[in-house]
């Protein structure tokens, strides 16, 4: 199974500013003093040695993740603004050939559905889109955002075969060669985490979820849901201090809680996700480094690999 990230920000998409680009250039050029950059190859080699926060970007699209299973049907997790570049990827691969897309929704807040009107396969006759969720209001939410005066193209004008499948948490479903189950999470309007198992690897997608660190029963239930997952994509929007103080009840979690739950579940990889839109690349990179250090200090068993999601990241399981 391969996991591709097309949108990793929380709450609202953000773009890199001119000031941020300038700061990266200044940092990169300051470090190049005395380095021979007289050829293209030497420039590439120098750039490849720079840290990710200087040479790269964690990205700005809101939540959208692709699971590539090797089967003929496609799996998408959430329809944030990252759904637009994902649509281009699919069209580049398959052109106008009819495809089946399974979309699993964590919840219906706007940052998680806003990319759907720009998901080109929804406009192409012959395509099938099945939108799986645990919300009975899913169809209403998708139709409403394309109704006047909010959007110029009404949902009724989409030409793909689109249907909505309401699932129940706590049950196993067979979808496109995967065993899929959902778990209810603490978030305004409710959100649901998803567990995907293809018999060889397990991916858990758990975003927009707040955790009560003092609720031992809840802690054990999530550890069971994460149990021995190969990859846990986790809402780490806030620091632990913010999550339990000024931003308590805001519906999001922290990097520290993610590490603790994954260690308890004996998961293999933790990917920090749903980045705070106010954080720049340096801040996100610092959180990643701090999280890795915390994992080392608290480790009792096998190491937990820590990643931080960025638009374009691929993880092969």
mmCIF file of C-alpha atoms in Angstrom:
data_model
loop_
_atom_site.group_PDB
_atom_site.id
_atom_site.type_symbol
_atom_site.label_atom_id
_atom_site.label_comp_id
_atom_site.label_asym_id
_atom_site.label_seq_id
_atom_site.Cartn_x
_atom_site.Cartn_y
_atom_site.Cartn_z
ATOM 1 C CA UNK A 1 0.000 0.000 0.000
ATOM 2 C CA UNK A 2 1.206 3.500 -0.811
ATOM 3 C CA UNK A 3 -0.017 6.642 0.955
ATOM 4 C CA UNK A 4 0.162 9.998 -0.814
ATOM 5 C CA UNK A 5 -0.559 13.294 0.899
ATOM 6 C CA UNK A 6 -2.243 15.983 -1.213
ATOM 7 C CA UNK A 7 -3.372 18.286 1.601
ATOM 8 C CA UNK A 8 -2.032 18.412 5.157
ATOM 9 C CA UNK A 9 -3.156 21.738 6.687
ATOM 10 C CA UNK A 10 -5.944 22.165 9.182
ATOM 11 C CA UNK A 11 -8.897 24.564 9.270
ATOM 12 C CA UNK A 12 -8.074 26.586 6.158
ATOM 13 C CA UNK A 13 -5.659 26.375 3.210
ATOM 14 C CA UNK A 14 -2.632 28.660 3.333
ATOM 15 C CA UNK A 15 -0.025 29.691 0.787
ATOM 16 C CA UNK A 16 3.598 30.610 1.219
ATOM 17 C CA UNK A 17 4.103 34.369 1.240
ATOM 18 C CA UNK A 18 6.729 36.369 -0.627
ATOM 19 C CA UNK A 19 8.369 37.128 2.725
ATOM 20 C CA UNK A 20 8.619 33.405 3.533
ATOM 21 C CA UNK A 21 10.193 32.624 0.148
ATOM 22 C CA UNK A 22 12.667 35.463 0.650
ATOM 23 C CA UNK A 23 13.610 34.178 4.111
ATOM 24 C CA UNK A 24 14.286 30.712 2.691
ATOM 25 C CA UNK A 25 16.491 32.162 -0.055
ATOM 26 C CA UNK A 26 18.464 34.232 2.452
ATOM 27 C CA UNK A 27 19.025 31.182 4.670
ATOM 28 C CA UNK A 28 20.082 29.028 1.733
ATOM 29 C CA UNK A 29 22.440 31.617 0.252
ATOM 30 C CA UNK A 30 23.943 32.448 3.640
ATOM 31 C CA UNK A 31 24.912 28.813 4.028
ATOM 32 C CA UNK A 32 26.496 28.717 0.588
ATOM 33 C CA UNK A 33 29.503 30.887 1.492
ATOM 34 C CA UNK A 34 32.614 29.155 0.175
ATOM 35 C CA UNK A 35 30.605 26.459 -1.635
ATOM 36 C CA UNK A 36 31.375 25.965 -5.328
ATOM 37 C CA UNK A 37 28.088 26.434 -7.183
ATOM 38 C CA UNK A 38 29.551 26.890 -10.651
ATOM 39 C CA UNK A 39 27.662 23.972 -12.209
ATOM 40 C CA UNK A 40 24.065 22.827 -12.191
ATOM 41 C CA UNK A 41 25.050 19.547 -10.567
ATOM 42 C CA UNK A 42 26.816 21.350 -7.710
ATOM 43 C CA UNK A 43 23.783 23.566 -7.139
ATOM 44 C CA UNK A 44 21.513 20.507 -6.987
ATOM 45 C CA UNK A 45 23.903 18.763 -4.599
ATOM 46 C CA UNK A 46 23.966 21.798 -2.306
ATOM 47 C CA UNK A 47 20.177 22.147 -2.278
ATOM 48 C CA UNK A 48 19.798 18.445 -1.509
ATOM 49 C CA UNK A 49 21.904 18.935 1.648
ATOM 50 C CA UNK A 50 19.702 21.717 3.015
ATOM 51 C CA UNK A 51 17.193 20.972 5.741
ATOM 52 C CA UNK A 52 13.583 20.502 4.640
ATOM 53 C CA UNK A 53 12.330 23.719 6.256
ATOM 54 C CA UNK A 54 14.752 25.690 4.048
ATOM 55 C CA UNK A 55 14.648 23.741 0.792
ATOM 56 C CA UNK A 56 11.088 22.453 0.988
ATOM 57 C CA UNK A 57 7.612 23.329 2.159
ATOM 58 C CA UNK A 58 5.077 21.464 4.259
ATOM 59 C CA UNK A 59 2.393 22.808 1.969
ATOM 60 C CA UNK A 60 -0.847 24.633 2.219
ATOM 61 C CA UNK A 61 -3.759 22.502 0.995
ATOM 62 C CA UNK A 62 -6.367 21.312 3.471
ATOM 63 C CA UNK A 63 -6.901 17.628 4.224
ATOM 64 C CA UNK A 64 -6.785 15.128 1.369
ATOM 65 C CA UNK A 65 -4.938 11.802 1.390
ATOM 66 C CA UNK A 66 -4.774 9.054 -1.230
ATOM 67 C CA UNK A 67 -4.385 5.338 -0.517
ATOM 68 C CA UNK A 68 -2.970 3.416 -3.461
ATOM 69 C CA UNK A 69 -3.736 -0.270 -2.988
ATOM 70 C CA UNK A 70 -2.774 -1.689 -6.376
ATOM 71 C CA UNK A 71 -6.414 -2.424 -7.150
ATOM 72 C CA UNK A 72 -8.570 -0.922 -9.887
ATOM 73 C CA UNK A 73 -10.600 1.272 -7.517
ATOM 74 C CA UNK A 74 -9.318 4.425 -5.861
ATOM 75 C CA UNK A 75 -9.345 5.403 -2.180
ATOM 76 C CA UNK A 76 -9.438 9.025 -1.007
ATOM 77 C CA UNK A 77 -9.530 10.301 2.570
ATOM 78 C CA UNK A 78 -11.314 13.640 2.853
ATOM 79 C CA UNK A 79 -11.996 16.225 0.154
ATOM 80 C CA UNK A 80 -10.088 19.290 1.309
ATOM 81 C CA UNK A 81 -8.475 21.643 -1.208
ATOM 82 C CA UNK A 82 -5.844 18.972 -1.912
ATOM 83 C CA UNK A 83 -8.529 17.199 -3.953
ATOM 84 C CA UNK A 84 -7.877 19.589 -6.841
ATOM 85 C CA UNK A 85 -4.262 18.513 -7.548
ATOM 86 C CA UNK A 86 -5.271 14.904 -6.820
ATOM 87 C CA UNK A 87 -7.865 15.204 -9.598
ATOM 88 C CA UNK A 88 -5.120 16.279 -12.003
ATOM 89 C CA UNK A 89 -3.051 13.274 -10.951
ATOM 90 C CA UNK A 90 -5.924 10.876 -11.664
ATOM 91 C CA UNK A 91 -6.714 12.468 -15.032
ATOM 92 C CA UNK A 92 -3.072 12.242 -16.001
ATOM 93 C CA UNK A 93 -3.105 8.535 -15.224
ATOM 94 C CA UNK A 94 -6.496 7.521 -16.599
ATOM 95 C CA UNK A 95 -7.723 10.301 -18.883
ATOM 96 C CA UNK A 96 -11.409 9.848 -19.674
ATOM 97 C CA UNK A 97 -11.506 6.122 -18.901
ATOM 98 C CA UNK A 98 -14.294 5.437 -16.345
ATOM 99 C CA UNK A 99 -13.037 4.956 -12.793
ATOM 100 C CA UNK A 100 -14.489 4.179 -9.364
ATOM 101 C CA UNK A 101 -13.525 6.458 -6.482
ATOM 102 C CA UNK A 102 -14.216 5.676 -2.823
ATOM 103 C CA UNK A 103 -14.111 8.788 -0.647
ATOM 104 C CA UNK A 104 -13.983 8.353 3.140
ATOM 105 C CA UNK A 105 -14.980 11.443 5.089
ATOM 106 C CA UNK A 106 -13.735 12.211 8.592
ATOM 107 C CA UNK A 107 -16.456 14.855 8.971
ATOM 108 C CA UNK A 108 -18.284 17.573 7.105
ATOM 109 C CA UNK A 109 -16.565 20.803 8.132
ATOM 110 C CA UNK A 110 -15.799 23.035 5.193
ATOM 111 C CA UNK A 111 -12.015 22.558 5.132
ATOM 112 C CA UNK A 112 -12.641 18.844 4.532
ATOM 113 C CA UNK A 113 -15.180 19.155 1.701
ATOM 114 C CA UNK A 114 -14.128 22.398 -0.021
ATOM 115 C CA UNK A 115 -12.071 20.600 -2.691
ATOM 116 C CA UNK A 116 -14.947 18.510 -3.995
ATOM 117 C CA UNK A 117 -16.308 21.111 -6.473
ATOM 118 C CA UNK A 118 -12.823 21.139 -8.053
ATOM 119 C CA UNK A 119 -12.489 17.340 -8.230
ATOM 120 C CA UNK A 120 -12.708 16.990 -12.019
ATOM 121 C CA UNK A 121 -13.681 13.274 -12.125
ATOM 122 C CA UNK A 122 -17.030 14.271 -10.575
ATOM 123 C CA UNK A 123 -17.889 16.078 -13.833
ATOM 124 C CA UNK A 124 -17.067 13.161 -16.174
ATOM 125 C CA UNK A 125 -19.844 10.747 -17.236
ATOM 126 C CA UNK A 126 -19.021 7.102 -16.550
ATOM 127 C CA UNK A 127 -17.096 7.751 -13.354
ATOM 128 C CA UNK A 128 -18.514 6.459 -10.094
ATOM 129 C CA UNK A 129 -17.955 8.295 -6.793
ATOM 130 C CA UNK A 130 -19.042 6.631 -3.571
ATOM 131 C CA UNK A 131 -18.784 8.972 -0.596
ATOM 132 C CA UNK A 132 -18.567 6.945 2.612
ATOM 133 C CA UNK A 133 -19.213 8.642 5.931
ATOM 134 C CA UNK A 134 -20.843 8.117 9.297
ATOM 135 C CA UNK A 135 -22.880 11.317 8.925
ATOM 136 C CA UNK A 136 -26.445 11.114 7.682
ATOM 137 C CA UNK A 137 -26.126 14.772 6.580
ATOM 138 C CA UNK A 138 -23.244 14.137 4.154
ATOM 139 C CA UNK A 139 -25.249 14.512 0.955
ATOM 140 C CA UNK A 140 -26.872 17.704 2.246
ATOM 141 C CA UNK A 141 -23.452 19.185 3.101
ATOM 142 C CA UNK A 142 -21.960 18.400 -0.308
ATOM 143 C CA UNK A 143 -24.975 19.752 -2.183
ATOM 144 C CA UNK A 144 -25.262 22.864 -0.045
ATOM 145 C CA UNK A 145 -21.736 24.132 -0.724
ATOM 146 C CA UNK A 146 -22.454 24.134 -4.472
ATOM 147 C CA UNK A 147 -25.848 25.818 -4.183
ATOM 148 C CA UNK A 148 -26.379 29.463 -5.106
ATOM 149 C CA UNK A 149 -24.998 31.904 -4.178
ATOM 150 C CA UNK A 150 -21.980 29.987 -2.872
ATOM 151 C CA UNK A 151 -20.764 28.333 -6.105
ATOM 152 C CA UNK A 152 -21.485 28.832 -9.819
ATOM 153 C CA UNK A 153 -21.918 25.115 -10.662
ATOM 154 C CA UNK A 154 -24.789 23.360 -8.926
ATOM 155 C CA UNK A 155 -24.279 19.815 -7.644
ATOM 156 C CA UNK A 156 -27.039 18.637 -10.011
ATOM 157 C CA UNK A 157 -24.807 19.461 -12.994
ATOM 158 C CA UNK A 158 -22.157 16.894 -12.020
ATOM 159 C CA UNK A 159 -22.170 14.039 -14.527
ATOM 160 C CA UNK A 160 -20.490 11.221 -12.607
ATOM 161 C CA UNK A 161 -22.601 8.650 -10.778
ATOM 162 C CA UNK A 162 -22.361 9.981 -7.208
ATOM 163 C CA UNK A 163 -23.876 8.227 -4.229
ATOM 164 C CA UNK A 164 -23.591 8.545 -0.484
ATOM 165 C CA UNK A 165 -23.009 5.540 1.772
ATOM 166 C CA UNK A 166 -23.720 6.034 5.474
ATOM 167 C CA UNK A 167 -21.705 3.603 7.599
ATOM 168 C CA UNK A 168 -21.873 2.670 11.264
ATOM 169 C CA UNK A 169 -18.801 2.999 13.509
ATOM 170 C CA UNK A 170 -17.574 -0.197 15.122
ATOM 171 C CA UNK A 171 -18.425 -2.416 12.139
ATOM 172 C CA UNK A 172 -16.083 -3.947 9.560
ATOM 173 C CA UNK A 173 -16.835 -3.242 5.893
ATOM 174 C CA UNK A 174 -15.266 -4.723 2.753
ATOM 175 C CA UNK A 175 -14.453 -1.930 0.288
ATOM 176 C CA UNK A 176 -12.172 -2.222 -2.761
ATOM 177 C CA UNK A 177 -10.137 -5.074 -1.277
ATOM 178 C CA UNK A 178 -9.789 -3.403 2.124
ATOM 179 C CA UNK A 179 -11.317 -4.119 5.499
ATOM 180 C CA UNK A 180 -12.550 -0.739 6.720
ATOM 181 C CA UNK A 181 -13.859 0.337 10.111
ATOM 182 C CA UNK A 182 -14.684 3.700 11.691
ATOM 183 C CA UNK A 183 -14.425 5.105 15.204
ATOM 184 C CA UNK A 184 -16.283 8.111 16.605
ATOM 185 C CA UNK A 185 -14.028 10.945 17.792
ATOM 186 C CA UNK A 186 -14.388 13.995 20.015
ATOM 187 C CA UNK A 187 -14.964 16.983 17.710
ATOM 188 C CA UNK A 188 -17.668 19.590 17.090
ATOM 189 C CA UNK A 189 -20.382 17.919 15.010
ATOM 190 C CA UNK A 190 -18.585 14.596 15.505
ATOM 191 C CA UNK A 191 -15.741 13.227 13.415
ATOM 192 C CA UNK A 192 -14.713 9.664 12.671
ATOM 193 C CA UNK A 193 -11.347 7.985 12.397
ATOM 194 C CA UNK A 194 -10.860 5.267 9.792
ATOM 195 C CA UNK A 195 -8.825 2.072 9.891
ATOM 196 C CA UNK A 196 -7.839 0.409 6.583
ATOM 197 C CA UNK A 197 -6.402 -3.113 6.409
ATOM 198 C CA UNK A 198 -5.392 -4.818 3.140
ATOM 199 C CA UNK A 199 -4.093 -7.963 4.877
ATOM 200 C CA UNK A 200 -0.486 -6.788 4.587
ATOM 201 C CA UNK A 201 -0.536 -3.296 6.073
ATOM 202 C CA UNK A 202 -2.809 -1.173 8.262
ATOM 203 C CA UNK A 203 -3.332 2.585 7.917
ATOM 204 C CA UNK A 204 -5.250 4.613 10.516
ATOM 205 C CA UNK A 205 -6.521 8.055 9.526
ATOM 206 C CA UNK A 206 -7.523 10.017 12.621
ATOM 207 C CA UNK A 207 -7.869 13.738 12.168
ATOM 208 C CA UNK A 208 -9.984 16.390 13.882
ATOM 209 C CA UNK A 209 -10.033 14.465 17.133
ATOM 210 C CA UNK A 210 -9.548 15.803 20.644
ATOM 211 C CA UNK A 211 -8.324 13.438 23.375
ATOM 212 C CA UNK A 212 -9.018 13.697 27.091
ATOM 213 C CA UNK A 213 -5.636 12.694 28.518
ATOM 214 C CA UNK A 214 -7.278 11.839 31.852
ATOM 215 C CA UNK A 215 -9.904 9.493 30.399
ATOM 216 C CA UNK A 216 -8.246 6.072 30.666
ATOM 217 C CA UNK A 217 -11.130 4.229 29.012
ATOM 218 C CA UNK A 218 -11.018 6.528 25.993
ATOM 219 C CA UNK A 219 -7.238 6.188 25.858
ATOM 220 C CA UNK A 220 -7.472 2.382 25.840
ATOM 221 C CA UNK A 221 -10.163 2.421 23.145
ATOM 222 C CA UNK A 222 -8.051 4.537 20.800
ATOM 223 C CA UNK A 223 -4.962 2.443 21.473
ATOM 224 C CA UNK A 224 -6.992 -0.590 20.437
ATOM 225 C CA UNK A 225 -8.130 1.201 17.256
ATOM 226 C CA UNK A 226 -4.485 2.048 16.448
ATOM 227 C CA UNK A 227 -3.251 -1.437 17.414
ATOM 228 C CA UNK A 228 -0.049 -2.370 15.519
ATOM 229 C CA UNK A 229 -0.872 -0.030 12.645
ATOM 230 C CA UNK A 230 1.870 0.449 10.091
ATOM 231 C CA UNK A 231 0.973 4.126 9.799
ATOM 232 C CA UNK A 232 -1.160 6.388 11.997
ATOM 233 C CA UNK A 233 -2.041 9.740 10.395
ATOM 234 C CA UNK A 234 -2.772 11.840 13.461
ATOM 235 C CA UNK A 235 -4.235 15.274 14.188
ATOM 236 C CA UNK A 236 -1.312 17.057 15.856
ATOM 237 C CA UNK A 237 -2.520 20.601 15.316
ATOM 238 C CA UNK A 238 -1.633 21.975 18.752
ATOM 239 C CA UNK A 239 1.036 21.671 21.396
ATOM 240 C CA UNK A 240 -0.036 19.672 24.437
ATOM 241 C CA UNK A 241 -0.096 22.832 26.561
ATOM 242 C CA UNK A 242 -2.436 24.590 24.125
ATOM 243 C CA UNK A 243 -4.612 21.514 23.653
ATOM 244 C CA UNK A 244 -5.378 21.227 27.371
ATOM 245 C CA UNK A 245 -5.624 24.941 28.177
ATOM 246 C CA UNK A 246 -6.508 27.833 25.858
ATOM 247 C CA UNK A 247 -7.647 25.532 23.039
ATOM 248 C CA UNK A 248 -9.406 22.922 25.109
ATOM 249 C CA UNK A 249 -12.668 21.838 23.447
ATOM 250 C CA UNK A 250 -11.486 23.130 20.066
ATOM 251 C CA UNK A 251 -11.573 19.554 18.744
ATOM 252 C CA UNK A 252 -7.911 18.882 18.001
ATOM 253 C CA UNK A 253 -4.993 17.037 19.553
ATOM 254 C CA UNK A 254 -1.219 17.274 19.962
ATOM 255 C CA UNK A 255 2.008 15.595 18.909
ATOM 256 C CA UNK A 256 2.636 14.334 22.447
ATOM 257 C CA UNK A 257 -0.728 12.566 22.705
ATOM 258 C CA UNK A 258 -0.082 11.017 19.296
ATOM 259 C CA UNK A 259 3.213 9.535 20.475
ATOM 260 C CA UNK A 260 1.703 8.182 23.685
ATOM 261 C CA UNK A 261 -1.236 6.513 21.937
ATOM 262 C CA UNK A 262 0.964 5.012 19.222
ATOM 263 C CA UNK A 263 3.443 3.687 21.785
ATOM 264 C CA UNK A 264 0.587 2.139 23.729
ATOM 265 C CA UNK A 265 -0.783 0.609 20.514
ATOM 266 C CA UNK A 266 2.656 -0.612 19.335
ATOM 267 C CA UNK A 267 2.164 1.191 16.034
ATOM 268 C CA UNK A 268 5.136 1.452 13.683
ATOM 269 C CA UNK A 269 4.856 4.988 12.258
ATOM 270 C CA UNK A 270 3.202 8.197 13.387
ATOM 271 C CA UNK A 271 2.597 10.963 10.854
ATOM 272 C CA UNK A 272 1.813 14.406 12.286
ATOM 273 C CA UNK A 273 -1.060 15.913 10.285
ATOM 274 C CA UNK A 274 -3.589 18.771 10.112
ATOM 275 C CA UNK A 275 -0.909 21.406 10.697
ATOM 276 C CA UNK A 276 -1.906 24.681 12.344
ATOM 277 C CA UNK A 277 -2.345 27.228 9.489
ATOM 278 C CA UNK A 278 -0.504 29.911 11.494
ATOM 279 C CA UNK A 279 2.689 27.800 11.703
ATOM 280 C CA UNK A 280 5.454 28.303 9.159
ATOM 281 C CA UNK A 281 7.842 25.610 7.956
ATOM 282 C CA UNK A 282 10.405 26.301 10.679
ATOM 283 C CA UNK A 283 7.789 25.883 13.413
ATOM 284 C CA UNK A 284 6.467 22.631 11.953
ATOM 285 C CA UNK A 285 10.025 21.313 11.566
ATOM 286 C CA UNK A 286 10.748 22.241 15.188
ATOM 287 C CA UNK A 287 7.645 20.355 16.343
ATOM 288 C CA UNK A 288 8.801 17.323 14.363
ATOM 289 C CA UNK A 289 12.237 17.419 16.001
ATOM 290 C CA UNK A 290 10.725 17.845 19.467
ATOM 291 C CA UNK A 291 8.345 14.956 18.842
ATOM 292 C CA UNK A 292 11.169 12.655 17.796
ATOM 293 C CA UNK A 293 13.118 13.608 20.913
ATOM 294 C CA UNK A 294 10.068 12.959 23.129
ATOM 295 C CA UNK A 295 9.636 9.539 21.524
ATOM 296 C CA UNK A 296 13.261 8.665 22.275
ATOM 297 C CA UNK A 297 12.950 9.726 25.914
ATOM 298 C CA UNK A 298 9.720 7.789 26.509
ATOM 299 C CA UNK A 299 10.494 4.709 24.408
ATOM 300 C CA UNK A 300 10.132 1.371 26.155
ATOM 301 C CA UNK A 301 9.775 -1.035 23.248
ATOM 302 C CA UNK A 302 10.470 -0.850 19.522
ATOM 303 C CA UNK A 303 11.169 2.613 18.069
ATOM 304 C CA UNK A 304 8.206 4.590 16.735
ATOM 305 C CA UNK A 305 9.092 6.311 13.474
ATOM 306 C CA UNK A 306 7.885 9.931 13.436
ATOM 307 C CA UNK A 307 7.028 11.759 10.210
ATOM 308 C CA UNK A 308 5.451 15.130 9.531
ATOM 309 C CA UNK A 309 3.051 15.221 6.594
ATOM 310 C CA UNK A 310 3.692 17.558 3.677
ATOM 311 C CA UNK A 311 1.878 18.047 0.393
ATOM 312 C CA UNK A 312 3.506 15.495 -1.920
ATOM 313 C CA UNK A 313 4.837 13.122 0.730
ATOM 314 C CA UNK A 314 4.633 9.429 -0.219
ATOM 315 C CA UNK A 315 4.874 6.607 2.315
ATOM 316 C CA UNK A 316 5.224 3.039 1.043
ATOM 317 C CA UNK A 317 4.058 0.317 3.445
#
